[in-house]
Coordinates of C-alpha atoms and ligand atoms in Angstrom, one line a residue:
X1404 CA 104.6 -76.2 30.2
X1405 CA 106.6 -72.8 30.9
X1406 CA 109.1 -72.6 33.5
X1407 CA 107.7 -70.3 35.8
X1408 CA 109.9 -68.4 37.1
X1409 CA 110.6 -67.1 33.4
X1410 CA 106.6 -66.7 32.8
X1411 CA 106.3 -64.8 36.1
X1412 CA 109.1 -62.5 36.3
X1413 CA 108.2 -58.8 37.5
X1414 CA 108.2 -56.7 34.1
X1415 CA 107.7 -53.8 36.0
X1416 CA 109.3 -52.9 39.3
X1417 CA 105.8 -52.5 41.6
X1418 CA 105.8 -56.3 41.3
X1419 CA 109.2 -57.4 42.3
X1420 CA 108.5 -58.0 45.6
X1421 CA 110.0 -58.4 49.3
X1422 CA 112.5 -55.4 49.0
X1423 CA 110.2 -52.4 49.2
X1424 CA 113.2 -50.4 50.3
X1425 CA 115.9 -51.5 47.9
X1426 CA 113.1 -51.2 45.0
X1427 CA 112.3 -47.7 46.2
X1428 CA 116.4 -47.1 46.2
X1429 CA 116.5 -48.2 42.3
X1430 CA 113.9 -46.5 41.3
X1431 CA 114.7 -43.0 42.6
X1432 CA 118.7 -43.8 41.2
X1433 CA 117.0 -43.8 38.1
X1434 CA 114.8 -40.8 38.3
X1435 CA 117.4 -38.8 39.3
X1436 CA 120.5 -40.6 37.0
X1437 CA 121.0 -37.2 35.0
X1438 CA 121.7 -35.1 37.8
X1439 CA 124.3 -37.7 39.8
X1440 CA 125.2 -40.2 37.2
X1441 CA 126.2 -42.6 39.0
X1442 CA 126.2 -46.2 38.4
X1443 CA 124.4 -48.8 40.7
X1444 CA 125.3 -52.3 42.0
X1445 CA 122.2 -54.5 43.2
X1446 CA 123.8 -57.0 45.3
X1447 CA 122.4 -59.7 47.3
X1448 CA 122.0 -63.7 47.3
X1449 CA 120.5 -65.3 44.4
X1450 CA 116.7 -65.6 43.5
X1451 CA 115.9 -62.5 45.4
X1452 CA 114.8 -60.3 42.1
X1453 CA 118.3 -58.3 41.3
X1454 CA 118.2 -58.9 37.2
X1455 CA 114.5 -59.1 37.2
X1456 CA 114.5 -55.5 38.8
X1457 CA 117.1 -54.5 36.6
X1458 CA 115.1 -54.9 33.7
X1459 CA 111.6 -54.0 35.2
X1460 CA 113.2 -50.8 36.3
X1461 CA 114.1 -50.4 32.2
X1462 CA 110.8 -51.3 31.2
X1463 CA 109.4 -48.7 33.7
X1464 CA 111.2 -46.2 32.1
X1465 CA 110.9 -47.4 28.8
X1466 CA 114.9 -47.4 28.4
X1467 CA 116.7 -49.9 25.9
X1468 CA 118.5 -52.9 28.1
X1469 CA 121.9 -54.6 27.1
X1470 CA 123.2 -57.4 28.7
X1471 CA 127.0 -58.0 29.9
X1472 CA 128.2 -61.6 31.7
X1473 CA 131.2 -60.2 33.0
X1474 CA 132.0 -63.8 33.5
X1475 CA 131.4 -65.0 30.1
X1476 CA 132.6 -62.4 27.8
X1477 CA 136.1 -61.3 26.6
X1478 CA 135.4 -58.2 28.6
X1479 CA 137.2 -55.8 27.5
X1480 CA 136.2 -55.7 24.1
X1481 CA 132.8 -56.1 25.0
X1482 CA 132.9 -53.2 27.7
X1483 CA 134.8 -51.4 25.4
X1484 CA 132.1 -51.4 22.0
X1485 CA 129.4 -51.0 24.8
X1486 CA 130.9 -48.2 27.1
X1487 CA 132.0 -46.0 23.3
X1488 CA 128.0 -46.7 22.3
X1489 CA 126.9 -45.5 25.5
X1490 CA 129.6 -42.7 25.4
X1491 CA 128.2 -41.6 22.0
X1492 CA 124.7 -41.5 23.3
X1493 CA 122.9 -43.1 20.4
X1494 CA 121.0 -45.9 21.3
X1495 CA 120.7 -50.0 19.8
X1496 CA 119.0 -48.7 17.0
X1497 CA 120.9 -45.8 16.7
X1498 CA 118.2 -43.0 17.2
X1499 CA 120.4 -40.3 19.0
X1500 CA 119.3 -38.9 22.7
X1501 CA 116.6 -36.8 22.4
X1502 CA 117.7 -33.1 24.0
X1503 CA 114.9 -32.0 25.7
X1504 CA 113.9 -33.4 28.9
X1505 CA 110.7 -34.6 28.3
X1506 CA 111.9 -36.9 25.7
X1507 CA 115.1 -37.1 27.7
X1508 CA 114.6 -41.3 28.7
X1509 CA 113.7 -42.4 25.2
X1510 CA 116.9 -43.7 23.4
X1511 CA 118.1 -44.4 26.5
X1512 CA 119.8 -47.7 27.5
X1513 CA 120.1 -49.5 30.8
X1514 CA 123.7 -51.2 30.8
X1515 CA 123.2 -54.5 32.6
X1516 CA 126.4 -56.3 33.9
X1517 CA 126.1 -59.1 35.6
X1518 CA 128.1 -61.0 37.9
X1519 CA 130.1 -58.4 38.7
X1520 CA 132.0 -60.0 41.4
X1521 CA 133.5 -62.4 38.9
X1522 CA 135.4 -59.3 37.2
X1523 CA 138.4 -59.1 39.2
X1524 CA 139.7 -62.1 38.6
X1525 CA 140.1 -61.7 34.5
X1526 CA 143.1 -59.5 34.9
X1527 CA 144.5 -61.0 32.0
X1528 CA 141.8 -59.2 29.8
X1529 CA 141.9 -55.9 31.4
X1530 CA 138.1 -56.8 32.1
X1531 CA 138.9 -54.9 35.5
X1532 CA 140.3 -52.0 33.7
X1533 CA 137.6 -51.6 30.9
X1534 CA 134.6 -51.8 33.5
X1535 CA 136.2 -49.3 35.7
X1536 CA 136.6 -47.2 32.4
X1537 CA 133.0 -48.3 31.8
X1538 CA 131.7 -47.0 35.8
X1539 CA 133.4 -43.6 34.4
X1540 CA 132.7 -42.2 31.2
X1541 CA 129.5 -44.5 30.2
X1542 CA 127.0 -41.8 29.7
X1543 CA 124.3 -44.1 29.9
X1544 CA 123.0 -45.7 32.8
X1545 CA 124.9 -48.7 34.4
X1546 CA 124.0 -51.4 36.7
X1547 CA 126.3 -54.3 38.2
X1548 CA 124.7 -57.1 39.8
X1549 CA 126.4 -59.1 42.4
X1550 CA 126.2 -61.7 45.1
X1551 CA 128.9 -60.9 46.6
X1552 CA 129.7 -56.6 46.9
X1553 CA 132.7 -57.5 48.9
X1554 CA 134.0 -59.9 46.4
X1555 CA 134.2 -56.6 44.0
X1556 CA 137.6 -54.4 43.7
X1557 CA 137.0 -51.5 46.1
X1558 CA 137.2 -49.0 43.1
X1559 CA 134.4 -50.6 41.8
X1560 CA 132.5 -50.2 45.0
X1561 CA 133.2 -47.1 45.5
X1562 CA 132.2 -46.1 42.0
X1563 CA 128.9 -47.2 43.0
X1564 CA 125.3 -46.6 44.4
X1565 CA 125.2 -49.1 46.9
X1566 CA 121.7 -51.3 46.6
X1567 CA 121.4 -54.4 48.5
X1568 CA 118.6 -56.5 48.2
X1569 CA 117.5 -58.9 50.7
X1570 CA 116.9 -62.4 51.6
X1571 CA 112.9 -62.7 50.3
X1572 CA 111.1 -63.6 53.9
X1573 CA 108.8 -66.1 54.0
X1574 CA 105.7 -64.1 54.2
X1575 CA 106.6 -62.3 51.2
X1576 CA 106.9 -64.8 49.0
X1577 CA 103.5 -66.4 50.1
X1578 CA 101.7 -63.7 48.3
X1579 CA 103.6 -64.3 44.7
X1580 CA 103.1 -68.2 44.6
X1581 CA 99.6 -67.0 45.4
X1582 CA 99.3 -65.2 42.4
X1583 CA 100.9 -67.7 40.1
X1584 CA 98.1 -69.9 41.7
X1585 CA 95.7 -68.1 40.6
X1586 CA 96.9 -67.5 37.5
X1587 CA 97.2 -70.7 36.6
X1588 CA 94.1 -72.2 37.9
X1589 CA 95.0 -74.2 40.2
X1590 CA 93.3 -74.0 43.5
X1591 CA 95.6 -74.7 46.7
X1592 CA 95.2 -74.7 50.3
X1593 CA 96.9 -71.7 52.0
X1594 CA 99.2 -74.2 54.1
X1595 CA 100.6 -75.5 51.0
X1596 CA 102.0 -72.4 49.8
X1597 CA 103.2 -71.5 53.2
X1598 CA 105.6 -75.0 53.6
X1599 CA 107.1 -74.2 50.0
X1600 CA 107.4 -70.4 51.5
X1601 CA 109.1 -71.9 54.7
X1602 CA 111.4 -74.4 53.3
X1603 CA 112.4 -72.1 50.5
X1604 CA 113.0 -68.7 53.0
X1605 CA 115.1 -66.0 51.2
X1606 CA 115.0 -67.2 47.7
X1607 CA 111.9 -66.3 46.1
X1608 CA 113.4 -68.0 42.4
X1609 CA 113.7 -71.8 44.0
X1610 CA 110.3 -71.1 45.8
X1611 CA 108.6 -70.7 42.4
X1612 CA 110.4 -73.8 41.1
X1613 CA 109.2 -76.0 44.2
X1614 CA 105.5 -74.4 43.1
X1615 CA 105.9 -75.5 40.0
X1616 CA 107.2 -79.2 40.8
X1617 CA 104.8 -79.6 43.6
X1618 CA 101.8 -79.2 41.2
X1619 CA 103.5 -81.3 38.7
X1620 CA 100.5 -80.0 36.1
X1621 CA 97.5 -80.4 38.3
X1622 CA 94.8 -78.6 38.7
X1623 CA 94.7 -78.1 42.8
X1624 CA 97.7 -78.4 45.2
X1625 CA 97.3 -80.0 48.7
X1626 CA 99.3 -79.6 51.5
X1627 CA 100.3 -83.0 51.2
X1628 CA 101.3 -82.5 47.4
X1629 CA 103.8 -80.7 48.7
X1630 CA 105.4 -82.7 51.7
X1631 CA 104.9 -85.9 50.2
X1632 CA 104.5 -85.8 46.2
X1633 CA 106.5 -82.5 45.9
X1634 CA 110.2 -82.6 46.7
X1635 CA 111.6 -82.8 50.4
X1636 CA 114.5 -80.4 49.6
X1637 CA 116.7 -82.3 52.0
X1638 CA 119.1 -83.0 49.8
X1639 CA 121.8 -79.9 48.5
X1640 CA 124.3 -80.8 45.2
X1641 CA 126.6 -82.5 47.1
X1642 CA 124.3 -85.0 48.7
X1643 CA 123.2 -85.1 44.7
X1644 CA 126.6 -85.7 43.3
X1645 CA 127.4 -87.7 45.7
X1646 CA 124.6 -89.6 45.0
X1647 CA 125.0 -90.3 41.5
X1648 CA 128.7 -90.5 41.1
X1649 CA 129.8 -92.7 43.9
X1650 CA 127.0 -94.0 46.4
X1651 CA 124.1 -94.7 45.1
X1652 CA 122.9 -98.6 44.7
X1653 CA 120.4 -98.2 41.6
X1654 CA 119.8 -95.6 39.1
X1655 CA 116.4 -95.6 40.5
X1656 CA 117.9 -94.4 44.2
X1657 CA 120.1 -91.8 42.2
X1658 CA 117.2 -90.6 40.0
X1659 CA 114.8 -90.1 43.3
X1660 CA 117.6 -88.2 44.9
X1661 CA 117.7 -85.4 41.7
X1662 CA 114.1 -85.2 42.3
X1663 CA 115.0 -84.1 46.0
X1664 CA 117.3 -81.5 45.0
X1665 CA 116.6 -77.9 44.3
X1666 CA 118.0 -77.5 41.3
X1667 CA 116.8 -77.7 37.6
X1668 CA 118.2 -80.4 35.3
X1669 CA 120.0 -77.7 33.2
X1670 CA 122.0 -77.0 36.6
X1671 CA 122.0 -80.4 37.4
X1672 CA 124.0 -81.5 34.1
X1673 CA 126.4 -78.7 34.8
X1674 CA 127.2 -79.8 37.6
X1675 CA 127.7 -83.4 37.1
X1676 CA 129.8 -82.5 33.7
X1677 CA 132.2 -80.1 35.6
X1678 CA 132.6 -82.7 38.5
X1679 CA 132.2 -86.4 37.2
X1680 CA 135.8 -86.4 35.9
X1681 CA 137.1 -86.0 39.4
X1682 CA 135.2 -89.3 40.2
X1683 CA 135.2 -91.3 37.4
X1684 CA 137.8 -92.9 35.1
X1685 CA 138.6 -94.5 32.4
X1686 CA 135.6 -96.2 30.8
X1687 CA 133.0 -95.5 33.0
X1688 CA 134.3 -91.8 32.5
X1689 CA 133.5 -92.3 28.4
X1690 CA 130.0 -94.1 29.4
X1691 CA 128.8 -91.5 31.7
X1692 CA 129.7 -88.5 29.0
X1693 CA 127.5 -90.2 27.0
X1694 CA 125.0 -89.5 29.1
X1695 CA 125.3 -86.3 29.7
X1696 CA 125.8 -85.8 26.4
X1697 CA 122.0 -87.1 25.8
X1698 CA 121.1 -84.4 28.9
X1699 CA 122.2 -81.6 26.9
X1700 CA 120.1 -82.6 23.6
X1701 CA 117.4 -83.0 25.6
X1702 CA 117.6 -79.6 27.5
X1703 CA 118.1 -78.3 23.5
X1704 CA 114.9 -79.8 22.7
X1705 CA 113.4 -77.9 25.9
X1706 CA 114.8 -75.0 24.8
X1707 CA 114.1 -75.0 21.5
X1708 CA 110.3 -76.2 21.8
X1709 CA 109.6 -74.5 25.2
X1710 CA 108.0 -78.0 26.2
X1711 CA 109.3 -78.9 29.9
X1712 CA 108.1 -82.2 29.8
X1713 CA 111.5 -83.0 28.2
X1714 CA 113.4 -82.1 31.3
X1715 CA 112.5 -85.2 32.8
X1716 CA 114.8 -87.2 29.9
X1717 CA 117.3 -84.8 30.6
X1718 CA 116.9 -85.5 34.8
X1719 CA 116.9 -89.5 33.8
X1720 CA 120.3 -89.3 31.9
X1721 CA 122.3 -86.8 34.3
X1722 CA 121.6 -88.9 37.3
X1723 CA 120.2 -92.4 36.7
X1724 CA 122.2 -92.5 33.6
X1725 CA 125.1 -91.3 34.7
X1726 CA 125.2 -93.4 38.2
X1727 CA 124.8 -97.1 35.9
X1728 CA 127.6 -95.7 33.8
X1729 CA 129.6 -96.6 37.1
X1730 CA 131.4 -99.8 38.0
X1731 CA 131.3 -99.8 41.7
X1732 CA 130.7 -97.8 44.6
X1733 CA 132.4 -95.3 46.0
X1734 CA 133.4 -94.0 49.6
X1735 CA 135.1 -91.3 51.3
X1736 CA 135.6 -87.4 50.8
X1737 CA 135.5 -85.8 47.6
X1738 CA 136.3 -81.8 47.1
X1739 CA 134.1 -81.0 44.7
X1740 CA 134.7 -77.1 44.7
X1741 CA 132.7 -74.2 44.1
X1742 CA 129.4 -74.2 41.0
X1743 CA 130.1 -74.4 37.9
X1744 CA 129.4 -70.7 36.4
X1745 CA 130.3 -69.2 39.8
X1746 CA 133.9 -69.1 39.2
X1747 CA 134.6 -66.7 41.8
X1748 CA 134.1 -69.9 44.2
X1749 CA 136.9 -70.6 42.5
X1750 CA 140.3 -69.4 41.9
X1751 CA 142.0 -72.3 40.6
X1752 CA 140.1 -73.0 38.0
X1753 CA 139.6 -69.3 37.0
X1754 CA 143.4 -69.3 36.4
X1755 CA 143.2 -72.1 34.5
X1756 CA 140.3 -71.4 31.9
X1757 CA 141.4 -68.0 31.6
X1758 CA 145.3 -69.1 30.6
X1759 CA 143.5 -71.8 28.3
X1760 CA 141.5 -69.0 27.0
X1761 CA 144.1 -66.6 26.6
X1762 CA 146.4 -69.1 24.7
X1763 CA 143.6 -70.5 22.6
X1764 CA 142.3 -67.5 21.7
X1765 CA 138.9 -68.6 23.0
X1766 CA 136.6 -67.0 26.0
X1767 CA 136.6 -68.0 29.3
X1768 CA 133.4 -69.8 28.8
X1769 CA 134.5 -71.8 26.0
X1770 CA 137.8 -72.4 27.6
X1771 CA 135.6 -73.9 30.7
X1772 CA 133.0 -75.6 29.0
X1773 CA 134.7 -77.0 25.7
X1774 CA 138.6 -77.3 26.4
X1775 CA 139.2 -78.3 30.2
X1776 CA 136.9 -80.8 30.5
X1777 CA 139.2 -82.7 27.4
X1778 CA 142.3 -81.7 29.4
X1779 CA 141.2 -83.4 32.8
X1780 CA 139.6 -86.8 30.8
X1781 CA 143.1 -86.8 29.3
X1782 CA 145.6 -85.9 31.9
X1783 CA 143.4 -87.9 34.3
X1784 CA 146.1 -88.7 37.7
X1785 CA 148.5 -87.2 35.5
X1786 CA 148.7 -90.2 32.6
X1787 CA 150.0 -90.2 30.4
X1788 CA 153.2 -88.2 31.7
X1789 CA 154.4 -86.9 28.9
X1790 CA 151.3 -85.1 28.1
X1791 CA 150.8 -83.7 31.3
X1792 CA 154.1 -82.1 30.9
X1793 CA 153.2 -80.8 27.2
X1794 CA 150.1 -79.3 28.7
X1795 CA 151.7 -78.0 31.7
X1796 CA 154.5 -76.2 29.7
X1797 CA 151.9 -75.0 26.9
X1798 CA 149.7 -73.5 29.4
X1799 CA 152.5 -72.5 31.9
X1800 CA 150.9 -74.0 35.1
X1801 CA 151.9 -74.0 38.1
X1802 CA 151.6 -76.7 40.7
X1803 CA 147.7 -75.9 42.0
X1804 CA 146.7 -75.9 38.0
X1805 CA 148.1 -79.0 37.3
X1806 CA 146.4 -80.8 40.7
X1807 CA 143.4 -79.2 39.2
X1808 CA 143.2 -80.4 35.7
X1809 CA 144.1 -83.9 37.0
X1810 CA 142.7 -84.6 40.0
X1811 CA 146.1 -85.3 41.6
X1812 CA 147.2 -83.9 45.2
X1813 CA 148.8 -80.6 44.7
X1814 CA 152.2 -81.4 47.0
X1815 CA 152.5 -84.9 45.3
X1816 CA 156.1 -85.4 43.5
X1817 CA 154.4 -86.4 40.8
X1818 CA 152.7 -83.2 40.0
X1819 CA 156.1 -81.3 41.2
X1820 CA 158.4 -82.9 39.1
X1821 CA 156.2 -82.6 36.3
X1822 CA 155.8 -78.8 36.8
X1823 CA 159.6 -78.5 37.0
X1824 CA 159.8 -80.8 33.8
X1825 CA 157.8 -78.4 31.9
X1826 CA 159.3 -75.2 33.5
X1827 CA 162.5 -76.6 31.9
X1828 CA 161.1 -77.9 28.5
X1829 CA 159.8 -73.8 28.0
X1830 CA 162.9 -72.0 28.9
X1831 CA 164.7 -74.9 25.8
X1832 CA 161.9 -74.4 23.8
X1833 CA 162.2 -70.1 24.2
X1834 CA 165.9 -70.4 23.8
X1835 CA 165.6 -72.1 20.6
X1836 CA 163.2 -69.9 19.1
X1837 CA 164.5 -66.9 20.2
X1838 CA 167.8 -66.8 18.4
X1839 CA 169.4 -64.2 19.7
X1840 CA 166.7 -61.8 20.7
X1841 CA 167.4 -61.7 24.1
X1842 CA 170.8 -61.7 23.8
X1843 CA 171.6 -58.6 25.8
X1844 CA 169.3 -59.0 28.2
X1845 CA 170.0 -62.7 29.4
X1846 CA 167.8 -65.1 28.5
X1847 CA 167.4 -66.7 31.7
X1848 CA 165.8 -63.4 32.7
X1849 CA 163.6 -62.8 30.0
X1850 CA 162.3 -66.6 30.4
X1851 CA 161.9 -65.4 34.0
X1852 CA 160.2 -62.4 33.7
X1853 CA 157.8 -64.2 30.8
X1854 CA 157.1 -66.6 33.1
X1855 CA 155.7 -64.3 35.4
X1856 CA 153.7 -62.1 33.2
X1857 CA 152.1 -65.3 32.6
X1858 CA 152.3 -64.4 29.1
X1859 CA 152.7 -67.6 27.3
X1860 CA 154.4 -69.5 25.0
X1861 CA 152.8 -66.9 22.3
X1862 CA 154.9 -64.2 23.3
X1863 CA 158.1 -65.9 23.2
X1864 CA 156.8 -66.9 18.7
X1865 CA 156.4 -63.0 18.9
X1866 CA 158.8 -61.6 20.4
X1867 CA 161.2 -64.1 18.4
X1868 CA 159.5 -62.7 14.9
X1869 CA 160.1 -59.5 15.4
X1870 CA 163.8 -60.4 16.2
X1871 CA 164.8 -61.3 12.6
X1872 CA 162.2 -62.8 10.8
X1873 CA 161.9 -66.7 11.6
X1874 CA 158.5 -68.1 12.9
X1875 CA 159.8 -69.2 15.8
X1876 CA 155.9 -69.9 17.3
X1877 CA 156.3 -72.5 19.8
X1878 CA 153.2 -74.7 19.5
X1879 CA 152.0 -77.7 21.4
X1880 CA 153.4 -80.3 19.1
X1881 CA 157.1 -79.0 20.2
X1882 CA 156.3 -79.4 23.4
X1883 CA 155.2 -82.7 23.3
X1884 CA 158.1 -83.8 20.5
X1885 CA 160.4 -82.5 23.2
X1886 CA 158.7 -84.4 25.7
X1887 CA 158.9 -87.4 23.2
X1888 CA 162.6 -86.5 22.5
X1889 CA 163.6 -86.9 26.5
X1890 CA 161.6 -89.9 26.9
X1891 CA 164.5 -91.3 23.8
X1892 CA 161.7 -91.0 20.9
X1893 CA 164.4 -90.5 18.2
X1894 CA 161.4 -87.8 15.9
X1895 CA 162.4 -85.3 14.6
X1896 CA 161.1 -82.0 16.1
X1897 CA 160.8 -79.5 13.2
X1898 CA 160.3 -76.1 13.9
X1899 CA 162.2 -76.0 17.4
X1900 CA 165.0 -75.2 16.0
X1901 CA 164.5 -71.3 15.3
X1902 CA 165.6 -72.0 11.6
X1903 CA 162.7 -70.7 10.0
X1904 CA 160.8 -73.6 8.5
X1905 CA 158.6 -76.4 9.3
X1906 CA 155.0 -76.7 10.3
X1907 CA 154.6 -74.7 13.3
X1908 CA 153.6 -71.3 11.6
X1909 CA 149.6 -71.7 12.9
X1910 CA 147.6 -72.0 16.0
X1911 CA 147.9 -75.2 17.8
X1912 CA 144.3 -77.0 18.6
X1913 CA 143.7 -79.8 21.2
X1914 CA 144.5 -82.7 18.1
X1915 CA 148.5 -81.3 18.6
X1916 CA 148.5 -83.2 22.1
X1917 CA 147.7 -86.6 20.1
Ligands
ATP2507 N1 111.6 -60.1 44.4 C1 111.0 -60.8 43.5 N2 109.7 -60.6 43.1 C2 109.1 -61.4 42.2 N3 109.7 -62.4 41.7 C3 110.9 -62.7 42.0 C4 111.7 -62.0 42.9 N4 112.9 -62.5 43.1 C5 112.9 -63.6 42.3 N5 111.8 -63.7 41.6 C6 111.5 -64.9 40.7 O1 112.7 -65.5 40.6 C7 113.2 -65.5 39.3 C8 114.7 -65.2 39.3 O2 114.9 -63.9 39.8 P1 116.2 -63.1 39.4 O3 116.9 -63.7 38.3 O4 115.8 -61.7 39.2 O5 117.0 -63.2 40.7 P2 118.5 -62.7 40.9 O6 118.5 -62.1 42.3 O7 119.0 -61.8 39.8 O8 119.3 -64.0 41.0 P3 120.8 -64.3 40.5 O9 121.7 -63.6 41.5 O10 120.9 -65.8 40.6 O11 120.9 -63.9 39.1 C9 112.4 -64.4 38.6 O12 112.2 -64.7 37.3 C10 111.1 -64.4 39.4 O13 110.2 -65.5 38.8

């Protein structure tokens, strides 16, 4: 079975519905994009249509479409190939423009970037830079999408066509799960589709998702379907994660409480994965990756078989799964922070994936997805020490990114002491591999100054290169030996010592922590 929202999304703009005005907005930006050549940001909460009338308006017009996360990408590169496409006006195929007007919108392409808001905080990238570059000189059509127009850099605003979509209303989204209804075959009774309307008010996406779950594959839907059989939406992702990570009595109880929530299991294993480590630890922590690890093949075999039914194995292992993995119950508070692919809900952690990113040479996504969760399992409350300070000096964090990683209170002494610990283990580390770069300058103030560039331990191995020829790269296994050396490990730590030789000439993975 389809997911429906994916089988019923408008492909052309006269059926994205609920925002006559903004539609009308987007459509005549469009008509008239060769005399003001703008670009356009669609902004507005989620589920309301933004990316589906993005690339029904493209349809429409019959224009190319391509596709930027500004979240997920490394930006500026991105941006850059994109933007000096666009600016060359020849098209994914690479037909060039036609001249005359008639055939003016053939060849053309629709530049899609979403989550727009998210842009600002990749500074390190110059994602900021290259998408303001982007807003100037793209000679193609451009469109940002955004929940949040205030969480965007004011140049960006002001770059921009303002286009807000609003909150779907109730008695415009009636009309569309009536349709689906009768596209499917499946007779219903009017109040039906009015409750999922009502409990699912402004967000036309999760309204078509409570459609779908309510009829479960039936052929008729009943009121009663939906306030009985079909979920009760009473329960949001923290009652959820809650739930499953520290409350719940049975798998069965945390299982019946993911059926409650609003939220497909693909959203339902991110979530768990991004926050489980703040709960669990130790064993249970190993157990309960397990299962999510079994989630994620099974949303793979959704994927790549485009049969549903398979979610349901995914929803058993992210939730009952991943509650037995537990050994007791929990109480109390937990601060779960923001989602997990809406980093903007979230500083902290932006800073931290994007200085894991930047020093691994990996994207942001990666850095999220694939590196931090293996830093918090093994920094876990800060143990063991001297690895928290090897990560802490690699990645030059500062208190707040070290509380994050481990799950440790920001204004502990612990976490202070082991910033401070790594703050001096890097200024040792670039004085020994600098030789005697810096000499004019001061070392203390270049050290200072690198430090606040948030540069990274890379630029000290570079800057130390060009200084006279020895690889002075400082990579993670220095900064653990030296770690190892203060804690009276008697190793020896080649390739601190700025003399040219030894084994630190490559790039440092996660196996140099071990
Ligand atoms: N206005 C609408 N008219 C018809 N269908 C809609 C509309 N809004 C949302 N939908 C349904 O919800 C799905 C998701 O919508 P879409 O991805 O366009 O929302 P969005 O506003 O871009 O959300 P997000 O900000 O989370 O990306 C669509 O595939 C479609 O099934």
């Amino acid at each position: 079975m389809a997911d429906w929202t994916e089988k019923y999304r408008p492909t052309t703009l006269s059926e994205v519905r609920g925002n006559d005005t903004a539609r009308d907005e987007f459509a005549e930006w469009a008509d008239t994009w060769d005399e003001h050549r703008e670009p356009a940001v669609l902004h507005g909460s989620p589920g309301v249509g933004k990316t589906s009338a993005a690339h029904a308006l493209a349809a429409d017009k019959g224009w190319e479409t391509v596709e930027l996360n500004a979240s997920d990408q490394r930006t500026a590169d991105v941006i850059e190939r994109f933007a000096g496409r666009a600016a060359m006006n020849t098209t994914l195929s690479g037909a060039s423009n036609a001249d005359s007007r008639g055939e003016r919108d053939r060849g053309r392409q629709l530049v899609i970037l979403d989550e727009a808001d998210n842009i600002h905080y990749q500074k390190d990238y110059g994602g900021k830079q290259a998408v303001t570059k982007l807003l100037k000189e793209a000679n193609q059509p451009v469109v940002l999408i955004a929940n949040d127009f205030y969480e965007m850099s004011r140049g960006m605003r002001s770059a921009c066509r303002e286009i807000e979509f609003r909150d779907v209303s109730a008695r415009s989204i009636v009309p569309v799960l009536r349709d689906i209804c009768r596209r499917e075959g499946v007779e219903f009774e009017a109040r039906a589709l009015e409750r999922i309307a009502e409990s699912n008010d402004g967000d036309l996406r999760s309204a078509v998702r409570d459609l779908q779950s309510s009829v479960g594959g039936r052929a008729s839907l009943s009121l009663d379907d939906v306030t009985s059989g079909g979920r009760d939406r009473t329960v949001n992702i923290f009652g959820f994660l809650d739930s499953v990570l520290k409350e719940s009595d049975s798998a069965e109880e945390a299982l019946r409480t993911a059926y409650d929530t609003d939220e497909t299991p693909d959203d339902l294993t991110s979530w768990v994965e991004d926050k489980v480590s703040m709960v669990y630890e130790g064993e249970e922590l190993a157990r309960a990756y397990d299962h999510l690890a079994n989630a994620d093949r099974w949303l793979g075999r959704v994927y790549a078989t485009q049969n549903y039914r398979y979610w349901r194995y995914a929803t058993d292992n992210v939730s009952a799964g991943v509650a037995a993995s537990r050994d007791r119950t929990r109480g109390g508070w937990t601060r779960y922070g923001g989602a997990p692919w809406r980093s903007t809900k979230n500083a902290t952690r932006d800073a931290v994936t994007s200085r894991i990113a930047e020093s691994a040479g990996v994207s942001i996504a990666t850095a999220r997805r694939e590196v931090l969760p293996f830093l918090q399992a093994m920094t876990h409350h800060c143990k063991p020490r001297d690895l928290t300070v090897a990560m802490t000096a690699w990645y030059d964090f500062d208190t707040d990114h070290v509380a994050y990683v481990t799950g440790s209170g920001e204004s502990t002494n612990k976490v202070q002491s082991i910033v401070e610990e790594a703050r001096e283990r890097r200024e040792e580390l670039l004085e020994a591999h600098a030789g005697d770069a810096f000499a004019r300058e001061g070392l203390a103030a270049h050290a200072e100054s690198t430090a606040d560039t948030n540069e990274g331990a890379d630029d000290a191995g570079e800057n130390a290169d060009t200084s006279g020829g020895t690889d002075g790269t400082t990579t993670l296994d220095d900064l653990a030996a030296s770690a190892d050396d203060e804690a009276g490990d008697e190793d020896d730590t080649d390739g601190d010592t700025g003399d040219g030789g030894g084994r630190d000439d490559g790039q440092s993975g996660l196996f140099d922590f071990t």
